[in-house]
Coordinates of C-alpha atoms in Angstrom, one line a residue:
Chain L
V1 CA 43.9 54.3 96.6
S2 CA 42.3 53.6 99.9
G3 CA 43.7 51.4 102.5
G4 CA 47.3 51.5 101.5
Q5 CA 47.5 48.3 99.6
V6 CA 48.2 49.0 95.9
V7 CA 47.5 46.3 93.4
S8 CA 50.0 46.5 90.5
L9 CA 48.7 47.5 87.1
G10 CA 49.6 44.1 85.5
E11 CA 47.6 42.3 88.2
R12 CA 44.6 44.7 87.7
L13 CA 44.6 44.2 84.0
R14 CA 44.7 40.4 84.4
Q15 CA 41.9 40.5 87.0
R16 CA 39.7 42.7 84.8
R17 CA 40.3 40.5 81.7
T18 CA 39.5 37.4 83.7
E19 CA 36.4 39.1 85.0
L20 CA 35.3 39.8 81.4
G21 CA 36.3 36.4 80.3
I22 CA 38.2 37.6 77.3
S23 CA 41.6 36.8 75.7
Q24 CA 44.7 39.0 75.7
A25 CA 44.1 39.7 72.0
Q26 CA 40.6 40.9 72.7
A27 CA 41.7 43.1 75.6
A28 CA 44.4 44.5 73.4
R29 CA 41.8 45.4 70.8
E30 CA 39.5 47.1 73.4
L31 CA 42.5 49.2 74.6
D32 CA 43.6 49.9 71.0
V33 CA 47.1 48.5 71.3
A34 CA 49.1 45.6 69.8
R35 CA 48.6 42.3 71.5
T36 CA 52.2 42.0 72.4
A37 CA 52.2 45.4 74.1
Y38 CA 49.2 44.3 76.2
R39 CA 50.9 41.1 77.1
L40 CA 53.9 43.0 78.3
W41 CA 51.8 45.2 80.4
E42 CA 50.3 42.1 82.2
M43 CA 53.8 40.8 82.6
E44 CA 54.9 44.1 84.1
A45 CA 57.6 44.2 81.4
A46 CA 56.4 47.4 79.9
K47 CA 54.2 50.4 80.9
P48 CA 51.4 52.0 78.9
A49 CA 52.1 55.4 77.5
P50 CA 50.4 58.4 78.9
D51 CA 48.0 58.6 75.9
R52 CA 46.6 55.2 77.0
W53 CA 46.0 56.1 80.7
R54 CA 42.5 57.4 80.4
L55 CA 41.3 54.6 78.3
I56 CA 42.8 52.0 80.5
S57 CA 41.5 53.6 83.7
R58 CA 38.0 53.6 82.2
W59 CA 38.4 50.0 81.2
L60 CA 39.5 49.0 84.7
G61 CA 36.7 51.1 86.3
I62 CA 39.2 53.1 88.3
S63 CA 40.3 56.7 88.4
V64 CA 43.4 57.9 86.5
V65 CA 45.0 58.6 89.9
A66 CA 44.4 55.0 91.0
L67 CA 46.0 53.9 87.8
L68 CA 49.1 56.0 88.3
A69 CA 49.3 54.6 91.9
A70 CA 49.0 51.0 90.5
D71 CA 51.8 51.8 88.0
A72 CA 54.0 53.3 90.8
L73 CA 54.0 56.7 89.1
V74 CA 52.6 58.4 92.2
D75 CA 53.0 57.5 95.9
E76 CA 50.2 57.4 98.4
E77 CA 50.6 61.0 99.6
E78 CA 50.7 62.3 96.0
A79 CA 47.6 60.3 95.2
A80 CA 45.8 61.8 98.2
Q81 CA 46.8 65.3 97.1
I82 CA 45.4 64.8 93.6
S83 CA 42.2 63.2 94.9
A84 CA 41.7 66.2 97.3
A85 CA 42.0 68.6 94.4
A86 CA 39.6 66.6 92.3
T87 CA 37.1 66.6 95.2
D88 CA 37.3 70.4 95.4
F89 CA 36.8 70.6 91.7
G90 CA 33.5 69.0 91.7
P91 CA 31.5 65.7 91.9
P92 CA 33.4 62.5 91.0
G93 CA 34.4 62.2 87.4
R94 CA 34.1 66.0 86.8
W95 CA 37.9 66.5 86.7
D96 CA 38.4 63.7 84.2
D97 CA 35.5 64.9 82.1
A98 CA 36.9 68.4 82.0
S99 CA 40.4 67.1 81.1
T100 CA 39.1 64.7 78.4
S101 CA 37.3 67.5 76.6
I102 CA 40.6 69.3 75.9
A103 CA 42.3 68.2 72.7
A104 CA 45.9 67.8 73.9
D105 CA 48.2 65.2 75.3
F106 CA 47.6 63.9 78.9
F107 CA 49.8 66.3 80.7
A108 CA 48.7 69.4 78.8
Q109 CA 45.1 68.3 79.5
E110 CA 45.8 68.1 83.2
R111 CA 47.5 71.5 83.3
A112 CA 44.6 73.1 81.4
T113 CA 42.2 71.6 83.9
I114 CA 44.2 73.0 86.8
E115 CA 44.2 76.4 85.1
L116 CA 40.4 76.1 84.7
G117 CA 40.0 75.3 88.4
L118 CA 42.2 78.3 89.3
R119 CA 40.2 80.6 87.1
D120 CA 36.9 79.5 88.4
G121 CA 38.0 79.4 92.1
M122 CA 37.8 75.7 92.6
I123 CA 41.5 75.5 93.2
Q124 CA 43.6 78.0 95.3
A125 CA 46.9 79.3 94.0
P126 CA 49.2 77.4 96.5
R127 CA 47.4 74.1 95.7
A128 CA 47.6 74.7 92.0
S129 CA 51.3 75.3 92.1
A130 CA 51.8 72.1 94.2
L131 CA 49.7 70.3 91.5
Y132 CA 51.8 71.7 88.7
D133 CA 55.0 70.5 90.5
L134 CA 53.4 67.1 91.1
L135 CA 52.4 66.8 87.4
A136 CA 55.9 67.6 86.3
R137 CA 57.3 64.8 88.6
V138 CA 54.8 62.3 87.2
Q139 CA 55.8 63.3 83.7
G140 CA 59.5 63.0 84.5
R141 CA 58.9 59.5 86.0
A142 CA 56.8 58.4 83.0
E143 CA 59.5 59.6 80.5
G144 CA 62.3 58.3 82.7
A145 CA 60.6 54.8 82.6
K146 CA 60.6 55.0 78.9
T147 CA 64.1 56.3 78.2
H148 CA 65.6 54.3 81.0
R149 CA 64.8 51.1 79.2
S150 CA 68.2 50.3 77.8
R151 CA 68.6 48.5 74.6
R152 CA 71.0 46.2 76.3
G153 CA 70.1 43.2 78.4
E154 CA 70.8 39.5 79.0
F155 CA 69.0 36.4 80.1
D156 CA 71.0 33.3 80.9
K157 CA 69.4 30.3 82.6
V158 CA 69.4 26.6 82.8
L159 CA 65.7 25.6 82.5
P160 CA 63.9 22.3 83.1
I161 CA 62.7 20.5 80.0
D162 CA 59.0 20.0 79.8
P163 CA 56.2 20.8 77.2
S164 CA 55.6 24.2 78.6
L165 CA 59.2 25.3 78.2
P166 CA 58.7 26.8 74.7
A167 CA 56.0 29.1 76.1
L168 CA 58.2 30.1 79.0
A169 CA 61.1 30.8 76.7
R170 CA 58.9 33.0 74.5
A171 CA 57.7 34.9 77.5
S172 CA 61.3 35.4 78.6
F173 CA 62.2 36.6 75.2
L174 CA 59.4 39.1 75.1
V175 CA 60.4 40.5 78.5
L176 CA 64.0 40.8 77.5
A177 CA 63.4 42.4 74.1
A178 CA 60.4 44.6 75.1
G179 CA 60.8 47.9 73.3
V180 CA 62.2 46.6 70.1
P181 CA 60.0 47.1 67.0
E182 CA 56.9 44.9 67.2
P183 CA 57.5 42.8 64.1
I184 CA 61.0 41.9 65.3
L185 CA 59.7 41.1 68.7
L186 CA 57.2 38.7 67.3
E187 CA 59.7 37.1 64.9
G188 CA 62.2 36.6 67.7
E189 CA 59.4 35.1 69.8
L190 CA 58.7 32.6 67.0
L191 CA 62.3 31.6 66.4
T192 CA 62.9 31.3 70.1
S193 CA 60.1 28.8 70.2
E194 CA 61.6 26.9 67.3
L195 CA 65.1 26.6 68.8
V196 CA 63.8 25.5 72.2
T197 CA 61.3 23.0 70.7
H198 CA 64.0 21.6 68.5
A199 CA 66.3 21.1 71.4
I200 CA 63.6 19.4 73.5
R201 CA 62.8 17.0 70.6
R202 CA 66.4 16.1 70.2
A203 CA 67.3 15.7 73.9
P204 CA 68.4 12.2 74.9
A205 CA 66.0 10.2 77.1
G206 CA 66.4 11.2 80.7
E207 CA 68.0 14.6 79.9
N208 CA 66.0 17.2 81.8
V209 CA 67.5 20.6 81.4
L210 CA 68.7 23.0 78.7
R211 CA 70.4 26.3 78.8
L212 CA 68.7 29.4 77.3
H213 CA 71.0 32.4 76.7
M214 CA 69.6 35.5 75.2
V215 CA 71.3 38.8 74.6
L216 CA 69.8 42.1 73.6
A217 CA 72.5 44.4 72.2
E218 CA 72.3 47.9 70.6
T219 CA 72.3 46.5 67.1
M220 CA 70.8 43.0 67.4
V221 CA 69.1 40.4 69.5
R222 CA 70.7 36.9 69.9
V223 CA 69.1 33.7 71.2
E224 CA 71.2 30.6 71.9
V225 CA 70.1 27.2 73.2
E226 CA 72.6 24.8 74.5
A227 CA 71.4 21.3 75.1
R228 CA 72.6 17.7 75.1
T229 CA 71.4 15.8 72.0
A230 CA 70.8 12.1 71.4
K231 CA 73.2 10.4 69.0
T232 CA 70.4 9.4 66.8
H233 CA 66.9 10.8 66.6
R234 CA 63.9 10.2 64.5
P235 CA 63.5 13.1 62.2
H236 CA 60.0 14.6 62.0
G237 CA 58.3 16.7 59.5
S238 CA 58.0 19.8 61.7
E239 CA 61.8 20.1 61.9
A240 CA 62.1 21.2 58.3
W241 CA 59.6 23.9 58.7
G242 CA 61.3 25.1 61.8
M243 CA 64.6 25.3 59.8
T244 CA 62.8 27.2 57.0
L245 CA 61.5 29.8 59.5
I246 CA 64.9 30.3 61.0
M247 CA 66.6 30.6 57.6
E248 CA 64.0 33.0 56.2
I249 CA 63.6 35.2 59.2
A250 CA 67.0 35.3 61.1
S251 CA 69.7 37.7 60.0
R252 CA 72.2 35.0 61.0
W253 CA 71.9 31.6 62.5
G254 CA 74.0 28.6 63.2
S255 CA 74.6 25.4 65.0
A256 CA 77.7 23.8 66.5
R257 CA 78.2 20.5 68.1
K258 CA 80.8 19.9 70.8
D259 CA 80.9 16.3 72.3
A260 CA 77.3 15.5 73.1
T261 CA 76.3 19.1 73.4
N262 CA 74.7 21.2 70.6
V263 CA 74.6 25.0 70.5
S264 CA 72.0 26.4 68.2
W265 CA 71.6 30.2 67.8
F266 CA 70.0 32.9 65.7
E267 CA 70.4 36.7 65.6
I268 CA 68.1 39.3 64.3
D269 CA 69.4 42.8 63.5
L270 CA 67.7 45.8 65.0
P271 CA 67.1 49.1 63.2
E272 CA 68.8 52.2 64.6
P273 CA 66.7 53.6 67.5
G274 CA 64.8 56.6 66.3
S275 CA 64.7 55.5 62.7
E276 CA 61.3 55.3 61.1
S277 CA 61.0 51.5 61.2
F278 CA 61.8 51.6 64.8
S279 CA 59.3 54.1 66.1
G280 CA 56.5 53.6 63.5
A281 CA 56.4 49.8 63.7
D282 CA 53.0 48.3 64.4
V283 CA 52.2 44.7 64.6
T284 CA 48.8 45.0 63.0
D285 CA 50.5 46.3 59.8
Q286 CA 51.8 43.2 58.2
S287 CA 52.2 44.7 54.8
S288 CA 55.8 43.5 54.6
I289 CA 54.9 39.8 54.6
T290 CA 57.0 38.0 52.2
T291 CA 56.0 34.7 50.8
A292 CA 59.0 32.3 50.8
S293 CA 59.4 29.6 48.3
S294 CA 57.6 26.5 49.4
Q295 CA 59.9 23.9 50.9
P296 CA 57.9 20.7 51.6
P297 CA 59.8 18.8 54.3
P298 CA 61.1 15.3 53.5
G299 CA 58.5 12.8 54.6
G300 CA 56.3 15.5 56.0
N301 CA 53.3 13.2 56.1
G302 CA 55.1 10.8 58.4
S303 CA 55.1 9.6 61.9
Chain T
M1 CA 44.6 27.6 74.2
T2 CA 40.9 27.0 73.8
M3 CA 39.0 25.4 71.0
M4 CA 35.4 25.1 70.0
F5 CA 33.2 23.7 67.3
E6 CA 30.6 25.9 65.6
A7 CA 28.1 25.3 62.9
S8 CA 28.8 27.2 59.7
E9 CA 26.2 28.4 57.2
N10 CA 26.9 25.7 54.7
G11 CA 26.1 23.0 57.3
G12 CA 29.7 22.0 58.0
S13 CA 31.4 22.7 61.2
V14 CA 34.2 25.1 61.9
L15 CA 36.9 24.5 64.5
F16 CA 37.6 27.8 66.2
L17 CA 41.1 28.2 67.7
R18 CA 42.0 30.8 70.3
G19 CA 45.4 31.3 72.0
E20 CA 48.8 29.9 71.2
L21 CA 49.6 26.7 69.4
D22 CA 52.9 25.0 70.3
M23 CA 54.3 21.8 71.6
S24 CA 52.2 22.0 74.8
T25 CA 48.9 22.7 73.2
L26 CA 49.3 20.4 70.2
P27 CA 47.5 17.4 71.8
I28 CA 44.4 19.4 72.3
L29 CA 44.3 20.3 68.6
E30 CA 45.1 16.8 67.4
A31 CA 42.2 15.4 69.5
A32 CA 39.8 18.0 68.2
L33 CA 40.9 17.5 64.6
A34 CA 40.6 13.7 64.6
P35 CA 36.8 13.4 64.2
L36 CA 36.9 16.3 61.6
V37 CA 39.5 14.5 59.5
A38 CA 37.9 11.1 59.9
R39 CA 34.7 12.4 58.2
G40 CA 36.6 13.0 55.0
Q41 CA 34.6 16.2 54.4
P42 CA 36.2 19.6 53.8
A43 CA 37.2 21.1 57.1
T44 CA 37.6 24.7 58.2
L45 CA 39.7 26.1 61.0
D46 CA 39.0 29.6 62.1
L47 CA 42.4 31.2 63.0
S48 CA 41.2 34.7 63.5
E49 CA 41.9 34.5 67.3
L50 CA 45.0 32.3 67.1
S51 CA 47.8 34.5 68.3
F52 CA 50.8 32.2 67.8
I53 CA 51.8 29.1 65.9
D54 CA 55.2 27.4 65.4
S55 CA 56.4 24.6 63.3
M56 CA 54.8 22.0 65.6
G57 CA 51.4 23.5 64.9
V58 CA 52.2 23.7 61.2
G59 CA 53.0 20.0 61.2
V60 CA 49.5 19.1 62.7
L61 CA 47.8 21.2 60.0
V62 CA 49.7 19.6 57.2
R63 CA 49.2 16.1 58.5
A64 CA 45.4 16.8 58.7
S65 CA 45.4 18.2 55.2
L66 CA 47.2 15.1 53.8
R67 CA 44.7 12.8 55.4
L68 CA 41.9 14.9 53.9
S69 CA 43.5 14.8 50.5
A70 CA 43.0 11.1 50.5
D71 CA 39.3 11.8 50.5
K72 CA 39.7 14.7 48.0
A73 CA 38.8 17.2 50.6
C74 CA 40.5 20.5 51.4
L75 CA 41.5 22.1 54.7
T76 CA 40.6 25.8 54.9
L77 CA 42.4 28.1 57.3
H78 CA 40.3 31.1 57.8
S79 CA 41.6 34.6 58.6
P80 CA 45.0 34.0 60.1
Q81 CA 46.4 37.2 61.5
G82 CA 49.8 38.9 61.8
I83 CA 52.6 36.7 62.8
V84 CA 50.4 33.6 62.4
L85 CA 49.8 34.4 58.7
K86 CA 53.5 35.2 58.3
T87 CA 54.5 31.8 59.7
L88 CA 52.1 29.9 57.5
T89 CA 53.2 31.7 54.3
T90 CA 56.9 31.5 55.2
V91 CA 56.8 27.7 55.4
G92 CA 54.8 27.7 52.2
L93 CA 51.5 26.4 53.4
D94 CA 49.7 28.7 50.9
A95 CA 51.4 26.6 48.1
E96 CA 50.1 23.3 49.5
P97 CA 47.7 21.7 47.0
N98 CA 44.8 21.1 49.4
I99 CA 45.3 23.9 52.0
H100 CA 43.3 27.0 51.3
I101 CA 44.3 30.1 53.3
Q102 CA 41.5 32.5 53.3
R103 CA 43.0 35.9 54.1
C104 CA 41.1 38.7 55.7
S105 CA 42.8 42.0 56.5
V106 CA 40.3 42.5 59.4
R107 CA 39.7 39.8 62.0
C108 CA 36.6 38.5 60.3
R109 CA 35.1 35.3 61.6
S110 CA 34.3 32.3 59.5
T111 CA 30.8 32.2 60.9
A112 CA 28.4 35.1 61.2
E113 CA 27.8 35.0 64.9
G114 CA 31.2 34.0 66.4
P115 CA 31.8 31.7 69.3
G116 CA 29.9 31.8 72.6
T117 CA 26.9 33.5 71.2

């Protein structure tokens, strides 16, 4: 945190990953999180939990304080205050080493280290009490950032049609729905790709926009694509698989045509917040995979 | 999306896919698959690092397998993970006659060394 300019955490992660020449999936594995969680960190759509702070700061080659500054959890003055205390505590890295050796969550570790410094005379009482206060503020901010994330949100945009649009739509979905259980997040990402791809394939020649409307509610997430469609279009094999995915995965889905415009949508129900499937969901656990009946598409070898 | 060929232990070559496969990255895969399919030999795609596939990607895989079936050759999809595996099984690729999905619970690679080594 020298020089005032703070590079955001997402940018730092991206830079470090590029430096290492690895994919988001590999970075996620090195940091022991799901790929989607890591992606959302880079997009600045989600923040890592305190139990990941030390690992991430080590991976980035920066101090935990610099990480907190990058994540906007401490301001410059607070960062300087913590750095000064760490300097009094001992040579660089000593504070983090002391904290890491304590088996507890991040904040308990830090409090224990302050206590240790107090006991051994490396930290004076007034500074210790200032540090305790500061730590409580950081904890409040970190928890606030978590609980503040409302289950409600909306995305509504007219977007230009081009081959990169499905990827853009998927990224938008992930940002909107960040925080819902990982399997639902990934399924919604897939179905969003299907709806948008389908609309692009059916757009009449010369049509260059479609409307993507996504709603995150307490009980479900809904994605709707409104686009003009050609009167006739050449069916292709992939269409049938796209339909299969939507029918198998969505809680509800539909399509309605009004004049030359088609609205296709799907909804996926969300579990109650706090329920087991909500908090315990992990993308790496795909034990619930169901094998659907095979539906070979008509003329799938074609065109 | 990146793609690379590697030699496998049985002398054939493996096409290693990394990243996301959708409408925009489809042409890269089609171009890479063309020579593999033209040989009429069994082909293996390593999907251990593929993080996303939608119906457009499924279409390419099935078209490749159908061309291979004319030469009585199979298409092996090695180690698809998470949502990629779910997508492939949901559309029923595991029931296609000449597509072989080789499941691995860990992200094992189809070749001993892995790419770039």
